[in-house]
Amino acid sequence: MTVTGAYRRAVLAVADSAAVRGFVTRAGWRLGVGRFVAGETLDGALPKLQALVGSGKRIVLDVLGEFVGDGAAARQAAGRIGSTMEAVAAAGLEPYFSAKPTQLGLGVDPELAFELAAGLATLAGSAGGHLCLDMESSGYVDATLGLFERLHAVSGGRVSTVLQSYLYRTAEDLGRLLALDPVPGLRIVKGAYNEPREVAYQNKADVDKAYRELVYRALDGGGKVNVATHDERLLSEVGAFARGGGLGPERYEFQLLFGVKPLLQDRLVADGHGVRVYVPFGEDWYGYFSRRLAERPANLAFVLRGLAG
Ligand code: FDA
């Protein structure tokens, strides 16, 4: 395992502790949550969304939440996402949303998750928007892909999902998804969860190599490929490939996270690539925030400096 991998695992393991969660949640914004999370409400996030759109980027919104405990909580979460979609469309912004399948009850009742996700896909689609099913920890991949395939069959291209290059299984999953008709839109990421060596590469070089292979295979497969990374080498390589092959915005876009490498985001726009920024907001920010800290030691140092000051 590399040092980077060990760091990520350690932070995610510590973040799982109830005591740490309690402390961090209480300290909240003082710890720098606002660097990665656009606000606790849509009103708080709106100026940031407008600024992103004003600077030539598109947006994907995440109403934060995951792992609901029962069907009522899943319905409540879907209701929140639905009313936010309407408010976003009313504000003149594209209602392109991402949701965690466990937020819609996948871990409680897959049939309910399908009903709620299908409702949100229809709502987003009716306003010219989109729904992406984020990919969570490995135990949910089968259920998420199953949910996605059902939605894809009825959604007319309004739904996409995510594949993670750190999982050994992903090459096979990609083959299965590329065989669907029409070929679905796919976001390719490296993967953000704490996964054991039985299911996932532990070395960054292996994850990066798999990532590159998946992106080119997906581009070759004919669907829309959402290349979601901040890895500058990969982005410039894929950008040059797309340009050389005359691929337009219907075939690929770059997706990056709110607050991560904003100058790179601007540069990609200036270079003429389609860029979409993933913007999370809401009160349930703890899981999302801890995954961002786990991605880079400097992020944790930033939080610790905030605590000391
Ligand atoms: P890598 O970790 O190699 O980093 C490349 C460069 O970016 C390095 O210089 C690094 O320091 C910098 N960087 C990376 N993360 C940073 C951070 N948090 N802060 C500051 N600098 C950082 N995962 C998942 O499992 N399921 C999902 O559905 C999604 N969805 C998703 C959407 C979008 C739009 C993005 C960009 C990412 C995701 N992810 C995700 C997260 C993804 O799996 C991965 O954890 C992060 O993107 C970090 O990996 P990179 O690809 O950036 O590469």
Short mmCIF file of C-alpha atoms and ligand atoms in Angstrom, two decimals:
data_model
loop_
_atom_site.label_atom_id
_atom_site.label_comp_id
_atom_site.label_asym_id
_atom_site.label_seq_id
_atom_site.Cartn_x
_atom_site.Cartn_y
_atom_site.Cartn_z
CA MET A 1 0.00 0.00 0.00
CA THR A 2 1.34 3.49 -0.82
CA VAL A 3 1.64 6.31 1.72
CA THR A 4 -1.24 8.09 -0.04
CA GLY A 5 -3.42 4.98 0.30
CA ALA A 6 -2.50 4.54 3.97
CA TYR A 7 -3.29 8.20 4.71
CA ARG A 8 -6.69 7.97 3.01
CA ARG A 9 -7.58 4.79 4.87
CA ALA A 10 -6.53 6.26 8.23
CA VAL A 11 -8.59 9.44 7.79
CA LEU A 12 -11.68 7.53 6.65
CA ALA A 13 -11.34 5.10 9.56
CA VAL A 14 -11.02 7.94 12.11
CA ALA A 15 -13.94 9.78 10.49
CA ASP A 16 -16.11 6.71 11.16
CA SER A 17 -15.81 7.21 14.90
CA ALA A 18 -18.93 8.64 16.57
CA ALA A 19 -16.83 10.90 18.82
CA VAL A 20 -15.00 12.48 15.88
CA ARG A 21 -18.27 12.90 13.97
CA GLY A 22 -19.87 14.62 16.99
CA PHE A 23 -16.94 16.98 17.46
CA VAL A 24 -16.54 17.90 13.79
CA THR A 25 -20.27 18.37 13.29
CA ARG A 26 -20.42 20.74 16.27
CA ALA A 27 -17.37 22.73 15.16
CA GLY A 28 -18.83 22.86 11.62
CA TRP A 29 -18.02 25.81 9.42
CA ARG A 30 -15.10 26.87 11.69
CA LEU A 31 -13.22 23.83 10.33
CA GLY A 32 -13.38 25.04 6.74
CA VAL A 33 -16.35 22.98 5.56
CA GLY A 34 -17.27 25.96 3.36
CA ARG A 35 -14.26 25.33 1.17
CA PHE A 36 -15.92 22.16 -0.19
CA VAL A 37 -19.62 22.63 0.62
CA ALA A 38 -21.42 25.58 -0.97
CA GLY A 39 -23.81 26.23 1.94
CA GLU A 40 -26.31 24.59 4.25
CA THR A 41 -29.28 25.84 2.20
CA LEU A 42 -29.98 26.46 -1.48
CA ASP A 43 -30.20 30.19 -0.77
CA GLY A 44 -26.70 30.07 0.71
CA ALA A 45 -25.37 28.14 -2.30
CA LEU A 46 -27.11 30.17 -5.04
CA PRO A 47 -24.55 33.00 -5.38
CA LYS A 48 -21.79 30.39 -5.80
CA LEU A 49 -23.81 28.49 -8.40
CA GLN A 50 -24.47 31.70 -10.31
CA ALA A 51 -20.78 32.64 -10.18
CA LEU A 52 -19.80 29.23 -11.59
CA VAL A 53 -22.30 29.50 -14.43
CA GLY A 54 -21.21 33.09 -15.05
CA SER A 55 -17.65 31.89 -15.52
CA GLY A 56 -18.58 29.40 -18.24
CA LYS A 57 -19.04 26.21 -16.20
CA ARG A 58 -22.04 23.98 -15.85
CA ILE A 59 -23.14 22.59 -12.50
CA VAL A 60 -24.17 19.30 -10.94
CA LEU A 61 -25.92 19.71 -7.61
CA ASP A 62 -25.79 17.34 -4.68
CA VAL A 63 -28.36 17.88 -1.91
CA LEU A 64 -26.18 16.22 0.71
CA GLY A 65 -27.37 13.06 2.42
CA GLU A 66 -26.68 9.31 2.45
CA PHE A 67 -27.58 6.06 4.23
CA VAL A 68 -31.14 6.80 5.36
CA GLY A 69 -32.51 4.36 7.97
CA ASP A 70 -36.07 3.84 6.70
CA GLY A 71 -38.50 4.43 3.86
CA ALA A 72 -39.95 7.60 5.41
CA ALA A 73 -36.50 9.20 5.53
CA ALA A 74 -35.88 8.19 1.89
CA ARG A 75 -39.17 9.81 0.83
CA GLN A 76 -38.23 12.91 2.79
CA ALA A 77 -34.81 13.07 1.09
CA ALA A 78 -36.36 12.62 -2.36
CA GLY A 79 -38.90 15.34 -1.53
CA ARG A 80 -36.05 17.71 -0.60
CA ILE A 81 -34.19 16.95 -3.83
CA GLY A 82 -37.39 17.37 -5.88
CA SER A 83 -38.26 20.76 -4.39
CA THR A 84 -34.65 21.88 -4.87
CA MET A 85 -34.82 20.83 -8.53
CA GLU A 86 -37.89 23.03 -8.96
CA ALA A 87 -36.25 25.95 -7.18
CA VAL A 88 -33.07 25.61 -9.23
CA ALA A 89 -35.04 25.55 -12.49
CA ALA A 90 -37.09 28.56 -11.31
CA ALA A 91 -33.80 30.41 -10.65
CA GLY A 92 -32.92 29.88 -14.32
CA LEU A 93 -30.25 27.23 -13.65
CA GLU A 94 -29.97 23.76 -15.19
CA PRO A 95 -31.51 21.19 -12.81
CA TYR A 96 -28.70 18.65 -13.24
CA PHE A 97 -28.49 16.67 -9.99
CA SER A 98 -26.50 13.87 -8.44
CA ALA A 99 -27.97 11.70 -5.69
CA LYS A 100 -26.60 8.94 -3.52
CA PRO A 101 -28.68 5.77 -4.04
CA THR A 102 -28.64 5.09 -0.28
CA GLN A 103 -30.12 8.56 0.22
CA LEU A 104 -33.11 7.33 -1.84
CA GLY A 105 -33.43 4.19 0.27
CA LEU A 106 -31.41 1.65 -1.76
CA GLY A 107 -30.14 0.07 1.46
CA VAL A 108 -33.67 -0.22 2.86
CA ASP A 109 -35.94 -1.08 -0.06
CA PRO A 110 -34.62 -1.21 -3.66
CA GLU A 111 -38.17 -0.97 -5.05
CA LEU A 112 -38.73 2.28 -3.19
CA ALA A 113 -35.35 3.60 -4.40
CA PHE A 114 -36.45 2.86 -7.97
CA GLU A 115 -39.78 4.63 -7.50
CA LEU A 116 -38.11 7.72 -5.97
CA ALA A 117 -35.24 7.88 -8.47
CA ALA A 118 -37.64 7.46 -11.42
CA GLY A 119 -39.77 10.32 -10.07
CA LEU A 120 -36.71 12.57 -9.75
CA ALA A 121 -35.48 11.64 -13.23
CA THR A 122 -38.86 12.58 -14.69
CA LEU A 123 -38.93 15.84 -12.76
CA ALA A 124 -35.39 16.76 -13.82
CA GLY A 125 -36.07 15.73 -17.42
CA SER A 126 -39.24 17.82 -17.64
CA ALA A 127 -37.12 20.92 -16.86
CA GLY A 128 -34.30 19.98 -19.25
CA GLY A 129 -32.19 18.54 -16.45
CA HIS A 130 -30.59 15.25 -15.52
CA LEU A 131 -30.10 12.81 -12.64
CA CYS A 132 -26.82 11.01 -11.96
CA LEU A 133 -26.71 8.12 -9.50
CA ASP A 134 -23.46 8.56 -7.57
CA MET A 135 -21.53 5.39 -6.72
CA GLU A 136 -20.97 4.61 -3.04
CA SER A 137 -19.02 1.90 -1.21
CA SER A 138 -18.46 -1.48 -2.90
CA GLY A 139 -21.30 -3.24 -1.06
CA TYR A 140 -23.79 -1.09 -3.01
CA VAL A 141 -22.33 -1.42 -6.52
CA ASP A 142 -24.48 -4.37 -7.65
CA ALA A 143 -27.67 -2.78 -6.36
CA THR A 144 -26.77 0.63 -7.81
CA LEU A 145 -26.03 -0.81 -11.26
CA GLY A 146 -29.26 -2.81 -11.11
CA LEU A 147 -31.19 0.34 -10.19
CA PHE A 148 -29.43 2.28 -12.93
CA GLU A 149 -30.19 -0.29 -15.64
CA ARG A 150 -33.90 -0.20 -14.77
CA LEU A 151 -33.92 3.60 -14.81
CA HIS A 152 -31.96 3.75 -18.05
CA ALA A 153 -34.56 1.57 -19.74
CA VAL A 154 -37.34 4.05 -18.94
CA SER A 155 -35.56 7.41 -18.68
CA GLY A 156 -34.67 8.29 -22.26
CA GLY A 157 -31.08 9.23 -21.42
CA ARG A 158 -31.97 11.48 -18.49
CA VAL A 159 -30.06 9.28 -16.01
CA SER A 160 -26.37 8.44 -15.80
CA THR A 161 -24.20 6.71 -13.21
CA VAL A 162 -20.64 6.45 -11.96
CA LEU A 163 -17.87 3.84 -12.24
CA GLN A 164 -14.87 3.76 -9.88
CA SER A 165 -11.47 2.78 -11.28
CA TYR A 166 -10.14 1.47 -7.94
CA LEU A 167 -12.49 -1.54 -8.05
CA TYR A 168 -11.21 -4.65 -9.87
CA ARG A 169 -14.73 -5.39 -11.09
CA THR A 170 -15.19 -2.10 -12.94
CA ALA A 171 -13.71 -3.19 -16.28
CA GLU A 172 -16.40 -5.87 -16.45
CA ASP A 173 -19.14 -3.48 -15.29
CA LEU A 174 -18.13 -1.04 -18.01
CA GLY A 175 -18.47 -3.79 -20.63
CA ARG A 176 -21.99 -4.54 -19.39
CA LEU A 177 -23.02 -0.86 -19.48
CA LEU A 178 -21.51 -0.23 -22.91
CA ALA A 179 -23.67 -3.06 -24.27
CA LEU A 180 -26.87 -1.21 -23.32
CA ASP A 181 -28.89 0.45 -26.05
CA PRO A 182 -28.59 3.41 -26.13
CA VAL A 183 -25.11 3.56 -24.60
CA PRO A 184 -25.57 5.43 -21.30
CA GLY A 185 -23.73 8.50 -20.06
CA LEU A 186 -21.09 7.51 -17.50
CA ARG A 187 -19.01 9.44 -15.01
CA ILE A 188 -15.65 7.83 -14.39
CA VAL A 189 -13.95 8.50 -11.03
CA LYS A 190 -11.05 6.95 -9.14
CA GLY A 191 -13.16 6.15 -6.04
CA ALA A 192 -13.47 7.81 -2.63
CA TYR A 193 -14.31 5.07 -0.10
CA ASN A 194 -12.24 2.86 2.18
CA GLU A 195 -12.10 -0.42 0.23
CA PRO A 196 -10.14 -3.57 1.15
CA ARG A 197 -7.53 -5.19 -1.09
CA GLU A 198 -9.94 -8.05 -1.82
CA VAL A 199 -11.99 -5.73 -4.02
CA ALA A 200 -9.86 -2.67 -4.85
CA TYR A 201 -6.40 -1.60 -5.99
CA GLN A 202 -4.45 -0.12 -3.08
CA ASN A 203 -1.74 1.62 -5.11
CA LYS A 204 -2.32 4.95 -6.77
CA ALA A 205 -0.42 3.88 -9.89
CA ASP A 206 -2.81 0.93 -10.41
CA VAL A 207 -5.88 3.11 -9.83
CA ASP A 208 -4.57 5.72 -12.30
CA LYS A 209 -3.74 3.09 -14.93
CA ALA A 210 -7.22 1.56 -14.62
CA TYR A 211 -8.74 5.03 -14.81
CA ARG A 212 -7.01 5.85 -18.08
CA GLU A 213 -8.06 2.50 -19.62
CA LEU A 214 -11.67 2.93 -18.56
CA VAL A 215 -11.92 6.46 -19.96
CA TYR A 216 -10.56 5.47 -23.38
CA ARG A 217 -12.72 2.37 -23.53
CA ALA A 218 -15.77 4.40 -22.60
CA LEU A 219 -14.94 7.05 -25.22
CA ASP A 220 -14.57 4.28 -27.76
CA GLY A 221 -17.93 2.84 -26.67
CA GLY A 222 -19.84 5.79 -28.05
CA GLY A 223 -21.70 7.24 -25.05
CA LYS A 224 -21.15 10.51 -23.18
CA VAL A 225 -18.13 10.22 -20.90
CA ASN A 226 -17.92 12.45 -17.84
CA VAL A 227 -14.24 12.50 -16.97
CA ALA A 228 -14.34 13.35 -13.25
CA THR A 229 -10.88 13.95 -11.85
CA HIS A 230 -8.46 16.72 -10.84
CA ASP A 231 -5.51 14.77 -12.21
CA GLU A 232 -3.95 17.34 -14.53
CA ARG A 233 -1.91 14.85 -16.51
CA LEU A 234 -4.95 12.75 -17.29
CA LEU A 235 -7.08 15.77 -18.08
CA SER A 236 -4.61 17.23 -20.56
CA GLU A 237 -4.07 13.82 -22.15
CA VAL A 238 -7.79 13.14 -22.54
CA GLY A 239 -8.34 16.77 -23.66
CA ALA A 240 -5.77 16.38 -26.43
CA PHE A 241 -7.29 13.05 -27.46
CA ALA A 242 -10.81 14.53 -27.57
CA ARG A 243 -9.63 17.50 -29.57
CA GLY A 244 -7.66 15.31 -31.99
CA GLY A 245 -10.68 13.05 -32.52
CA GLY A 246 -13.03 16.02 -32.96
CA LEU A 247 -15.14 14.94 -29.96
CA GLY A 248 -17.72 17.54 -28.97
CA PRO A 249 -19.57 18.25 -25.72
CA GLU A 250 -22.12 15.51 -26.49
CA ARG A 251 -19.28 12.95 -26.18
CA TYR A 252 -17.30 14.14 -23.16
CA GLU A 253 -17.03 16.72 -20.43
CA PHE A 254 -14.69 17.30 -17.52
CA GLN A 255 -16.20 17.24 -14.04
CA LEU A 256 -14.47 18.61 -10.95
CA LEU A 257 -15.47 19.23 -7.35
CA PHE A 258 -16.49 22.60 -5.94
CA GLY A 259 -13.49 24.11 -4.15
CA VAL A 260 -10.88 21.80 -5.67
CA LYS A 261 -8.36 23.32 -8.09
CA PRO A 262 -10.51 26.31 -9.15
CA LEU A 263 -7.72 27.70 -11.34
CA LEU A 264 -7.55 24.40 -13.22
CA GLN A 265 -11.32 24.59 -13.70
CA ASP A 266 -10.95 28.05 -15.26
CA ARG A 267 -8.10 26.90 -17.46
CA LEU A 268 -10.10 23.97 -18.82
CA VAL A 269 -12.94 26.34 -19.72
CA ALA A 270 -10.50 28.74 -21.39
CA ASP A 271 -9.12 25.80 -23.39
CA GLY A 272 -12.60 25.20 -24.77
CA HIS A 273 -13.57 22.02 -22.87
CA GLY A 274 -17.01 21.46 -21.38
CA VAL A 275 -16.56 21.73 -17.59
CA ARG A 276 -19.14 20.82 -14.96
CA VAL A 277 -18.56 21.51 -11.27
CA TYR A 278 -20.05 19.20 -8.65
CA VAL A 279 -21.57 21.44 -5.99
CA PRO A 280 -22.76 19.86 -2.73
CA PHE A 281 -24.85 21.74 -0.22
CA GLY A 282 -27.04 20.94 2.77
CA GLU A 283 -26.76 20.19 6.47
CA ASP A 284 -25.71 16.55 6.12
CA TRP A 285 -22.16 17.40 5.03
CA TYR A 286 -20.07 15.21 7.35
CA GLY A 287 -19.51 12.14 5.12
CA TYR A 288 -18.77 14.27 2.06
CA PHE A 289 -16.37 16.54 3.97
CA SER A 290 -14.43 13.64 5.49
CA ARG A 291 -13.93 12.05 2.05
CA ARG A 292 -12.45 15.35 0.79
CA LEU A 293 -10.06 15.51 3.77
CA ALA A 294 -9.00 11.94 3.08
CA GLU A 295 -8.01 12.81 -0.49
CA ARG A 296 -5.20 15.16 0.41
CA PRO A 297 -3.08 15.61 3.57
CA ALA A 298 -2.98 19.38 2.98
CA ASN A 299 -6.76 19.51 3.43
CA LEU A 300 -6.51 17.99 6.89
CA ALA A 301 -3.64 20.36 7.75
CA PHE A 302 -5.91 23.25 6.72
CA VAL A 303 -8.60 22.06 9.14
CA LEU A 304 -6.11 21.57 11.95
CA ARG A 305 -4.73 25.07 11.41
CA GLY A 306 -8.29 26.41 11.63
CA LEU A 307 -8.74 24.60 14.96
CA ALA A 308 -5.49 25.97 16.35
CA GLY A 309 -6.35 29.52 15.28
P1 FDA B 1 -6.04 12.17 -7.40
O1 FDA B 1 -6.47 11.79 -6.03
O2 FDA B 1 -4.95 11.43 -8.06
O3 FDA B 1 -5.70 13.72 -7.37
C1 FDA B 1 -5.23 14.44 -8.50
C2 FDA B 1 -4.82 15.81 -8.03
O4 FDA B 1 -5.92 16.55 -7.48
C3 FDA B 1 -3.75 15.79 -6.92
O5 FDA B 1 -2.90 16.89 -7.14
C4 FDA B 1 -4.55 15.99 -5.66
O6 FDA B 1 -3.82 16.55 -4.63
C5 FDA B 1 -5.68 16.92 -6.14
N1 FDA B 1 -6.86 16.64 -5.33
C6 FDA B 1 -7.61 15.51 -5.36
N2 FDA B 1 -8.61 15.60 -4.44
C7 FDA B 1 -8.46 16.79 -3.82
C8 FDA B 1 -9.14 17.43 -2.76
N3 FDA B 1 -10.19 16.88 -2.13
N4 FDA B 1 -8.70 18.65 -2.37
C9 FDA B 1 -7.61 19.25 -2.98
N5 FDA B 1 -6.92 18.68 -3.98
C10 FDA B 1 -7.32 17.47 -4.39
N6 FDA B 1 -16.13 9.13 -5.88
C11 FDA B 1 -16.94 8.08 -5.67
O7 FDA B 1 -16.51 7.08 -5.07
N7 FDA B 1 -18.24 8.10 -6.12
C12 FDA B 1 -18.75 9.15 -6.80
O8 FDA B 1 -19.92 9.13 -7.20
C13 FDA B 1 -17.90 10.28 -7.04
N8 FDA B 1 -18.34 11.38 -7.72
C14 FDA B 1 -17.44 12.36 -8.07
C15 FDA B 1 -17.84 13.42 -8.89
C16 FDA B 1 -16.92 14.36 -9.33
C17 FDA B 1 -17.36 15.48 -10.23
C18 FDA B 1 -15.55 14.24 -8.94
C19 FDA B 1 -14.51 15.20 -9.43
C20 FDA B 1 -15.17 13.24 -8.09
C21 FDA B 1 -16.09 12.31 -7.63
N9 FDA B 1 -15.71 11.28 -6.77
C22 FDA B 1 -16.57 10.23 -6.55
C23 FDA B 1 -14.43 11.37 -6.02
C24 FDA B 1 -13.32 10.61 -6.72
O9 FDA B 1 -13.53 9.23 -6.59
C25 FDA B 1 -11.94 10.95 -6.09
O10 FDA B 1 -11.94 10.59 -4.74
C26 FDA B 1 -11.56 12.43 -6.19
O11 FDA B 1 -11.93 12.97 -7.41
C27 FDA B 1 -10.02 12.61 -6.01
O12 FDA B 1 -9.34 11.91 -7.00
P2 FDA B 1 -8.75 12.55 -8.36
O13 FDA B 1 -9.39 11.88 -9.49
O14 FDA B 1 -8.90 14.03 -8.34
O15 FDA B 1 -7.25 12.08 -8.41
#
